[in-house]
Coordinates of C-alpha atoms and ligand atoms in Angstrom, one line a residue:
M1 CA 174.1 32.9 -4.1
N2 CA 172.9 30.2 -5.9
V3 CA 170.8 27.5 -3.8
L4 CA 169.2 24.6 -4.1
I5 CA 166.3 23.2 -2.0
L6 CA 165.7 19.5 -1.6
G7 CA 162.3 18.5 -1.4
S8 CA 158.9 18.4 -2.9
G9 CA 156.4 19.5 -0.3
G10 CA 154.9 22.9 1.4
R11 CA 157.9 23.2 3.7
E12 CA 160.2 22.9 0.6
H13 CA 157.6 25.7 -0.8
A14 CA 157.6 28.0 1.9
L15 CA 161.4 27.7 2.5
A16 CA 161.9 28.9 -1.6
Y17 CA 159.5 31.7 -1.0
Q18 CA 161.5 32.6 2.0
I19 CA 164.8 32.5 0.1
S20 CA 163.3 33.6 -3.2
K21 CA 162.9 37.6 -1.4
S22 CA 166.3 37.6 -0.4
S23 CA 168.6 40.4 -1.7
V24 CA 171.4 38.0 -1.9
L25 CA 170.1 34.9 -3.6
S26 CA 171.6 34.9 -7.6
N27 CA 169.7 31.4 -9.0
L28 CA 167.5 29.1 -6.8
Y29 CA 166.6 25.6 -8.0
V30 CA 164.1 23.1 -6.0
A31 CA 164.9 19.1 -6.7
P32 CA 162.4 18.0 -7.3
G33 CA 160.0 20.6 -6.1
N34 CA 156.1 21.1 -6.6
A35 CA 154.2 22.8 -9.2
G36 CA 154.1 25.8 -6.5
T37 CA 158.4 25.9 -6.2
A38 CA 158.2 26.1 -10.3
Q39 CA 156.2 29.8 -10.0
I40 CA 159.5 31.3 -7.5
A41 CA 162.1 28.9 -8.8
E42 CA 163.5 26.0 -11.2
N43 CA 162.5 22.7 -10.3
V44 CA 165.1 20.1 -11.3
K45 CA 164.1 16.6 -12.0
I46 CA 166.6 14.7 -9.4
S47 CA 165.5 12.5 -6.6
V48 CA 166.3 13.7 -3.2
N49 CA 168.3 10.3 -2.0
D50 CA 170.4 10.6 -5.6
F51 CA 173.3 12.0 -3.5
N52 CA 175.5 11.7 -7.0
A53 CA 173.2 13.2 -9.6
I54 CA 173.0 16.3 -6.8
S55 CA 176.7 16.7 -6.4
E56 CA 176.7 16.9 -10.3
F57 CA 174.3 19.2 -10.4
V58 CA 176.0 21.5 -7.7
K59 CA 179.0 21.6 -9.7
Q60 CA 177.1 22.3 -13.0
N61 CA 175.0 25.2 -11.9
S62 CA 177.7 26.4 -9.5
I63 CA 175.5 25.9 -6.4
N64 CA 176.7 27.6 -3.0
M65 CA 174.1 25.6 -0.3
I66 CA 171.9 23.1 -0.5
V67 CA 169.0 23.3 2.1
V68 CA 167.9 19.9 3.0
G69 CA 164.6 19.6 3.5
P70 CA 162.8 16.3 4.6
E71 CA 165.2 13.7 6.9
D72 CA 165.7 10.8 4.7
P73 CA 168.4 11.9 2.5
L74 CA 169.8 13.5 6.3
V75 CA 169.6 10.1 8.3
S76 CA 171.0 8.9 5.1
G77 CA 174.2 10.6 5.4
I78 CA 174.3 13.3 2.5
V79 CA 176.3 16.0 4.7
D80 CA 178.6 13.1 5.4
Y81 CA 179.1 12.5 1.9
F82 CA 179.9 15.8 0.4
R83 CA 181.9 16.5 3.3
A84 CA 184.3 13.6 2.2
K85 CA 185.0 15.5 -0.4
P86 CA 187.2 18.4 -0.7
E87 CA 185.7 20.1 -4.1
F88 CA 183.2 20.4 -2.0
D89 CA 184.3 21.9 0.7
N90 CA 183.4 25.8 -0.2
L91 CA 179.9 24.2 -0.2
Y92 CA 177.0 25.1 2.7
I93 CA 174.6 22.5 3.4
I94 CA 171.9 23.4 5.8
G95 CA 171.4 19.7 7.8
P96 CA 173.1 17.8 10.2
D97 CA 175.7 14.6 9.5
K98 CA 174.6 11.4 9.9
L99 CA 175.4 11.4 13.2
G100 CA 173.7 14.2 14.4
A101 CA 170.3 12.9 11.9
K102 CA 170.7 9.7 14.4
L103 CA 168.0 12.6 16.6
E104 CA 165.7 11.7 14.8
G105 CA 166.4 8.4 12.9
S106 CA 166.4 6.3 15.8
K107 CA 164.2 7.1 19.1
D108 CA 165.9 5.3 21.4
F109 CA 169.7 7.3 20.4
A110 CA 167.4 10.0 21.0
K111 CA 166.3 8.9 24.1
E112 CA 170.0 8.1 25.2
F113 CA 170.5 11.4 24.3
M114 CA 167.9 13.2 26.3
F115 CA 169.0 11.3 29.6
K116 CA 172.0 11.9 29.3
Y117 CA 172.2 15.5 29.5
D118 CA 169.7 16.1 31.7
I119 CA 167.2 16.9 29.1
P120 CA 163.2 16.5 30.2
T121 CA 161.5 13.2 28.3
A122 CA 159.1 11.1 29.6
S123 CA 161.3 7.7 31.2
Y124 CA 161.4 5.3 28.8
F125 CA 162.8 0.9 27.8
C126 CA 164.2 0.0 24.9
A127 CA 163.1 -3.2 24.3
N128 CA 164.6 -5.7 21.3
P129 CA 164.1 -9.5 21.1
S130 CA 166.5 -10.4 23.2
N131 CA 165.8 -8.3 26.6
Y132 CA 161.9 -9.2 25.7
D133 CA 160.9 -10.4 29.6
E134 CA 162.8 -7.8 30.8
A135 CA 160.4 -5.5 28.4
I136 CA 157.0 -7.0 29.8
N137 CA 158.6 -6.7 33.4
Y138 CA 158.6 -2.9 32.3
L139 CA 155.0 -2.7 30.5
A140 CA 153.9 -3.8 33.5
T141 CA 154.6 -1.0 35.6
L142 CA 153.4 1.4 33.4
T143 CA 149.7 2.7 34.0
P144 CA 147.9 2.7 30.5
P145 CA 147.9 4.2 28.0
Y146 CA 151.1 2.5 26.2
V147 CA 152.9 4.3 24.5
L148 CA 155.2 1.9 21.9
K149 CA 157.7 3.9 19.8
A150 CA 159.8 1.7 16.9
D151 CA 162.9 2.7 16.7
G152 CA 163.7 3.7 13.3
L153 CA 161.6 5.9 10.7
A154 CA 158.7 4.4 9.6
A155 CA 157.1 7.1 7.8
G156 CA 155.6 8.6 11.1
K157 CA 153.6 6.1 11.4
G158 CA 155.8 4.2 13.7
V159 CA 154.0 5.5 17.5
V160 CA 151.5 3.6 18.9
I161 CA 149.2 4.5 21.8
I162 CA 147.6 1.3 23.2
N163 CA 144.6 1.8 26.1
D164 CA 145.1 -2.4 26.4
Y165 CA 147.6 -4.3 28.2
S166 CA 147.3 -7.5 26.3
E167 CA 146.8 -5.8 23.2
A168 CA 149.8 -3.2 24.0
I169 CA 152.0 -7.1 24.1
S170 CA 150.7 -8.1 21.4
E171 CA 151.8 -5.2 19.0
L172 CA 155.2 -5.0 21.1
K173 CA 155.3 -8.3 19.6
N174 CA 154.5 -7.8 16.2
I175 CA 156.5 -4.5 15.6
L176 CA 159.4 -6.4 16.9
G177 CA 158.2 -9.2 14.6
G178 CA 158.4 -6.6 11.3
K179 CA 155.4 -4.4 10.9
F180 CA 157.4 -1.6 10.3
G181 CA 160.3 -3.4 9.1
S182 CA 164.2 -3.1 10.3
A183 CA 162.2 -0.2 12.2
G184 CA 161.1 -2.4 14.3
N185 CA 163.8 -3.6 15.5
K186 CA 164.1 -2.1 18.5
V187 CA 160.7 -0.4 20.3
V188 CA 161.3 2.1 22.4
I189 CA 158.4 1.7 25.3
E190 CA 157.7 4.8 26.8
E191 CA 155.7 6.6 29.7
Y192 CA 152.3 8.6 28.5
L193 CA 152.6 11.7 29.1
D194 CA 149.3 13.9 29.9
G195 CA 149.4 17.5 28.5
I196 CA 149.1 19.6 25.6
E197 CA 151.8 19.2 22.6
C198 CA 153.0 22.3 20.6
S199 CA 157.0 22.2 18.9
T200 CA 159.4 24.9 18.6
F201 CA 162.5 24.9 16.2
A202 CA 165.9 26.3 16.7
L203 CA 168.3 27.1 13.5
T204 CA 171.7 26.2 15.1
D205 CA 175.8 26.3 13.7
G206 CA 176.8 24.2 16.2
E207 CA 177.5 26.0 18.8
S208 CA 175.0 29.3 18.3
Y209 CA 171.4 29.0 18.0
V210 CA 168.4 31.2 16.9
I211 CA 165.5 30.1 18.2
L212 CA 162.5 30.1 16.1
P213 CA 158.8 30.7 16.3
E214 CA 157.0 28.3 18.1
A215 CA 153.4 26.5 16.3
K216 CA 151.3 23.9 17.3
D217 CA 150.1 21.4 14.9
Y218 CA 147.3 19.5 14.2
K219 CA 147.6 15.6 13.3
R220 CA 144.6 14.1 13.1
I221 CA 142.4 14.2 10.2
G222 CA 139.3 14.3 11.5
E223 CA 137.4 17.3 13.5
N224 CA 137.7 17.3 17.4
N225 CA 141.3 15.4 17.1
T226 CA 139.5 12.1 15.8
G227 CA 140.7 9.4 13.5
L228 CA 143.7 9.0 11.9
N229 CA 147.1 10.4 12.3
T230 CA 148.1 12.6 9.5
G231 CA 151.4 14.5 8.5
G232 CA 149.4 17.5 9.4
M233 CA 146.0 19.0 8.8
G234 CA 147.2 22.4 10.2
A235 CA 149.1 24.6 12.1
I236 CA 149.6 28.1 13.9
S237 CA 151.8 30.1 15.1
P238 CA 152.1 31.8 18.1
V239 CA 150.9 29.6 20.5
P240 CA 149.0 31.4 23.2
F241 CA 150.2 29.3 26.5
Y242 CA 153.6 29.4 25.2
D243 CA 154.1 32.8 27.3
R244 CA 157.3 33.7 28.1
D245 CA 157.9 31.8 31.0
F246 CA 157.2 28.5 29.5
A247 CA 159.9 30.0 26.2
N248 CA 161.9 30.5 29.0
I249 CA 161.9 27.3 30.8
V250 CA 162.0 25.3 26.7
E251 CA 165.3 27.5 26.4
E252 CA 166.7 26.9 29.8
R253 CA 165.8 23.2 30.4
I254 CA 165.4 21.7 26.7
I255 CA 167.1 24.5 24.3
K256 CA 170.7 24.9 25.5
P257 CA 171.2 21.6 26.9
T258 CA 170.5 20.0 23.6
I259 CA 172.9 22.7 21.5
E260 CA 175.3 21.6 24.2
G261 CA 175.4 17.8 23.4
I262 CA 175.5 18.3 20.1
K263 CA 178.6 20.0 20.8
K264 CA 179.7 17.8 23.1
E265 CA 178.7 14.6 20.6
K266 CA 180.7 16.2 18.0
M267 CA 178.0 16.4 15.8
N268 CA 178.7 18.2 12.7
Y269 CA 175.4 19.9 12.9
C270 CA 174.6 23.0 11.1
G271 CA 170.5 23.0 10.7
F272 CA 167.1 23.0 11.9
V273 CA 166.4 21.4 15.1
F274 CA 162.3 20.6 15.7
F275 CA 161.5 20.0 19.2
G276 CA 158.1 18.2 19.7
L277 CA 157.0 19.3 22.7
M278 CA 154.8 18.1 25.3
N279 CA 153.6 20.8 28.2
V280 CA 152.3 18.9 31.3
G281 CA 150.8 21.2 33.8
G282 CA 153.8 23.9 32.4
N283 CA 156.4 21.8 32.4
P284 CA 157.9 21.3 28.7
Y285 CA 159.2 17.4 27.8
V286 CA 160.7 16.4 24.6
I287 CA 158.0 13.8 22.9
E288 CA 161.0 13.9 19.7
Y289 CA 163.8 15.5 18.0
N290 CA 163.6 16.0 14.1
V291 CA 166.1 17.5 12.7
R292 CA 164.5 19.6 9.9
M293 CA 161.9 21.6 10.0
G294 CA 158.2 20.6 10.1
D295 CA 155.2 20.4 7.7
P296 CA 152.8 22.2 7.7
E297 CA 154.6 23.6 10.5
T298 CA 157.1 25.7 8.1
E299 CA 154.5 27.1 6.2
A300 CA 152.9 29.2 9.5
I301 CA 156.5 29.9 11.1
L302 CA 158.4 31.0 7.7
P303 CA 156.2 33.7 6.9
R304 CA 155.8 35.0 10.0
I305 CA 160.3 36.1 9.7
N306 CA 161.5 39.0 8.7
S307 CA 164.7 39.3 8.7
D308 CA 166.4 37.9 5.2
F309 CA 165.9 34.3 5.7
L310 CA 169.1 33.5 3.2
K311 CA 171.8 35.3 4.9
V312 CA 170.4 33.9 8.2
L313 CA 171.4 30.6 6.6
I314 CA 174.7 31.9 5.7
S315 CA 175.6 32.8 9.1
A316 CA 174.5 29.1 10.1
A317 CA 177.2 28.1 8.0
E318 CA 179.8 30.5 8.5
K319 CA 179.0 29.9 12.5
K320 CA 178.2 33.4 12.8
L321 CA 174.6 32.6 14.3
K322 CA 175.5 34.3 17.5
N323 CA 175.4 37.4 16.0
V324 CA 172.1 37.1 14.4
N325 CA 169.0 38.4 16.2
L326 CA 165.6 37.5 13.9
E327 CA 163.0 39.9 13.5
I328 CA 160.0 37.9 13.7
S329 CA 156.3 39.4 13.0
T330 CA 154.2 40.0 16.1
E331 CA 151.1 39.1 14.0
A332 CA 149.5 35.9 13.8
S333 CA 149.9 32.9 11.5
V334 CA 147.1 30.0 10.6
T335 CA 148.3 27.1 8.0
I336 CA 145.5 25.0 6.9
I337 CA 145.9 21.8 4.7
L338 CA 143.1 21.0 1.2
V339 CA 143.5 17.1 1.2
S340 CA 142.6 14.9 -1.1
G341 CA 139.5 12.8 0.1
G342 CA 140.1 9.6 1.2
Y343 CA 143.6 10.4 2.8
P344 CA 145.4 9.6 5.0
G345 CA 144.2 6.4 3.3
N346 CA 143.9 5.7 -0.4
Y347 CA 143.0 9.1 -2.8
E348 CA 142.8 9.8 -6.1
K349 CA 145.3 11.8 -7.7
N350 CA 145.3 14.1 -11.1
K351 CA 142.1 15.9 -10.0
K352 CA 142.0 19.2 -11.4
I353 CA 142.8 22.9 -9.1
T354 CA 140.9 25.6 -9.5
G355 CA 140.4 29.1 -8.0
I356 CA 144.0 29.5 -6.4
D357 CA 143.9 33.0 -8.2
K358 CA 141.3 34.2 -6.9
V359 CA 143.2 34.0 -3.3
K360 CA 144.4 37.8 -2.5
D361 CA 144.5 38.0 0.8
S362 CA 146.6 34.6 1.8
I363 CA 149.8 32.8 0.7
V364 CA 149.0 29.6 -1.1
F365 CA 151.9 26.9 -0.8
H366 CA 151.5 23.6 -3.0
S367 CA 152.3 20.4 -1.0
G368 CA 151.4 18.0 -3.7
S369 CA 150.3 19.0 -7.1
A370 CA 152.0 18.9 -10.7
I371 CA 151.3 20.2 -13.9
N372 CA 149.8 17.8 -16.2
D373 CA 149.2 19.1 -19.8
G374 CA 149.1 22.3 -19.2
T375 CA 146.4 21.9 -16.1
L376 CA 147.2 22.3 -12.3
V377 CA 145.9 19.1 -10.9
T378 CA 146.9 17.5 -7.2
A379 CA 149.6 14.9 -7.4
G380 CA 149.8 14.3 -3.0
G381 CA 147.2 13.9 -0.4
R382 CA 148.1 17.0 1.1
V383 CA 147.7 18.9 -1.6
L384 CA 147.9 22.8 -0.7
A385 CA 148.4 25.0 2.3
I386 CA 146.5 28.2 2.5
S387 CA 148.6 30.2 5.4
S388 CA 147.3 33.9 6.5
F389 CA 148.1 36.2 9.0
G390 CA 146.0 38.4 11.1
K391 CA 146.3 40.9 14.7
D392 CA 145.3 37.6 16.4
I393 CA 144.3 33.7 15.2
S394 CA 140.5 34.3 15.0
E395 CA 141.8 37.1 12.5
A396 CA 144.0 34.8 10.3
L397 CA 141.5 32.2 10.8
K398 CA 138.6 34.1 8.6
K399 CA 141.7 34.4 6.0
S400 CA 142.8 30.9 5.4
Y401 CA 139.0 29.9 5.7
S402 CA 137.7 32.4 3.2
A403 CA 140.7 31.5 0.9
A404 CA 139.7 27.8 1.0
K405 CA 136.2 28.3 -0.1
E406 CA 137.7 30.0 -3.7
I407 CA 139.6 26.9 -4.2
H408 CA 138.5 23.3 -5.3
F409 CA 139.6 20.6 -6.5
E410 CA 137.2 17.1 -6.6
N411 CA 136.8 15.6 -3.3
M412 CA 138.6 18.0 -1.3
Y413 CA 138.7 18.4 1.9
Y414 CA 140.1 20.1 5.3
R415 CA 139.3 20.5 9.5
K416 CA 136.8 23.5 10.0
D417 CA 137.9 23.3 13.2
L418 CA 141.4 24.8 13.2
G419 CA 142.2 26.8 16.1
F420 CA 139.4 27.0 18.1
D421 CA 140.7 25.2 21.1
L422 CA 143.3 28.5 21.6
I423 CA 141.0 30.9 20.8
Ligands
AMP501 P1 155.9 11.4 17.7 O1 156.2 10.1 16.4 O2 156.8 10.7 18.9 O3 155.7 12.8 17.7 O4 154.8 10.6 18.6 C1 153.7 10.5 18.3 C2 152.5 11.4 18.4 O5 152.5 9.9 19.5 C3 152.9 12.4 19.6 O6 152.3 13.7 18.3 C4 152.1 12.2 20.3 O7 150.7 13.3 20.3 C5 151.9 11.1 20.9 N1 153.0 10.4 21.6 C6 154.5 10.3 21.5 N2 155.0 10.5 22.8 C7 153.6 10.2 23.6 C8 154.0 10.1 24.9 N3 155.3 9.8 25.8 N4 153.1 10.6 25.5 C9 152.0 10.8 25.3 N5 151.4 11.2 23.9 C10 152.9 10.5 23.4
LIG502 N1 154.1 18.2 11.4 C1 154.7 17.2 11.6 C2 156.3 16.7 10.9 O1 156.2 17.6 10.0 O2 157.2 16.0 11.9

């Protein structure tokens, strides 16, 4: 089997790492990839959004499966693009069609879906310029803080949480006025949910599903969850409070009705579903859907899967997931992210990275790295993801933190408090 993974982050390196171990793999490519994926696969200089170039590559290299890492190409319809061409009838694609990708691409669409299928989520009102007065009335019925979400994709920045009522009104005006571009043509105003966040993941073939390990990620740049939001500063799996009872409630009230809804809405959905959850006193609510794996959650979760992951993906593509039993390690996994100083604001790139070869007891996934004149250098805000196993979180944390001490690049930063809220 020849596989092409689309994307260039730690998530794609972790996907490549798992797929590269498969007994049914022939050739593995990553487009565009990074310095980490180059060690286990062949990087291809093609953008994830250049569907024509991707289809040429698929033809020339007899690709059997595309695994789509990020959401952008899915929301733009990469699955529909290939499905419209009979010559690609035998090509497997892991990722939903454009309709399925709206679960991530439009917050309003996702909320309507959740209400239609009785999936627990915060109550909401979808504001647009023509129902502005009604939107203000709705806002007045809520107790602070106020949650405002730009409807469309806004590079992870489209959610604002505000304590003050009049500030919330002016922010609503700003978003509708174009603060996040056309992503803010509509704004979902939501009831605030007070609880603990965690995420769970499923792989579906559109009818059946397997549940992947859950994870907790750390979004803020600063210790004790302070400072700006980032793409993710680390992840931990399993999550201690995600016990069997909670997992059963999530499956019955959230995962099953979501897959049922996907089927009923006739989405062509063979891919990952990422459920961003809020645990409010033991009751899970969906905060968001993503139609792909998370980053850095993937770097913590995938190494815990002992099954031949490519075979699992093939079962999904062949609609045979109901026969699959995922083997999951009972060990805990912890991923910490090393970032460039200044991130998530401005930061410098092209800093020499050293010390990865000294790491023995952890896996180092590359998130934003490149080879420049034969030297490994930083090429993004999030640079490396260090994943380690342990009999429990504390042991895995120790390993990731001692590995971090071996690695160096100028202005390197990482959070030193990951997991301390859970142990
Ligand atoms: P999202 O991009 O939808 O995941 O939202 C970003 C972050 O905003 C989430 O990770 C939560 O921390 C927070 N958030 C979103 N919706 C709510 C809500 N209804 N109540 C409380 N916090 C929320
Ligand atoms: N870590 C959050 C995400 O991938 O969206």
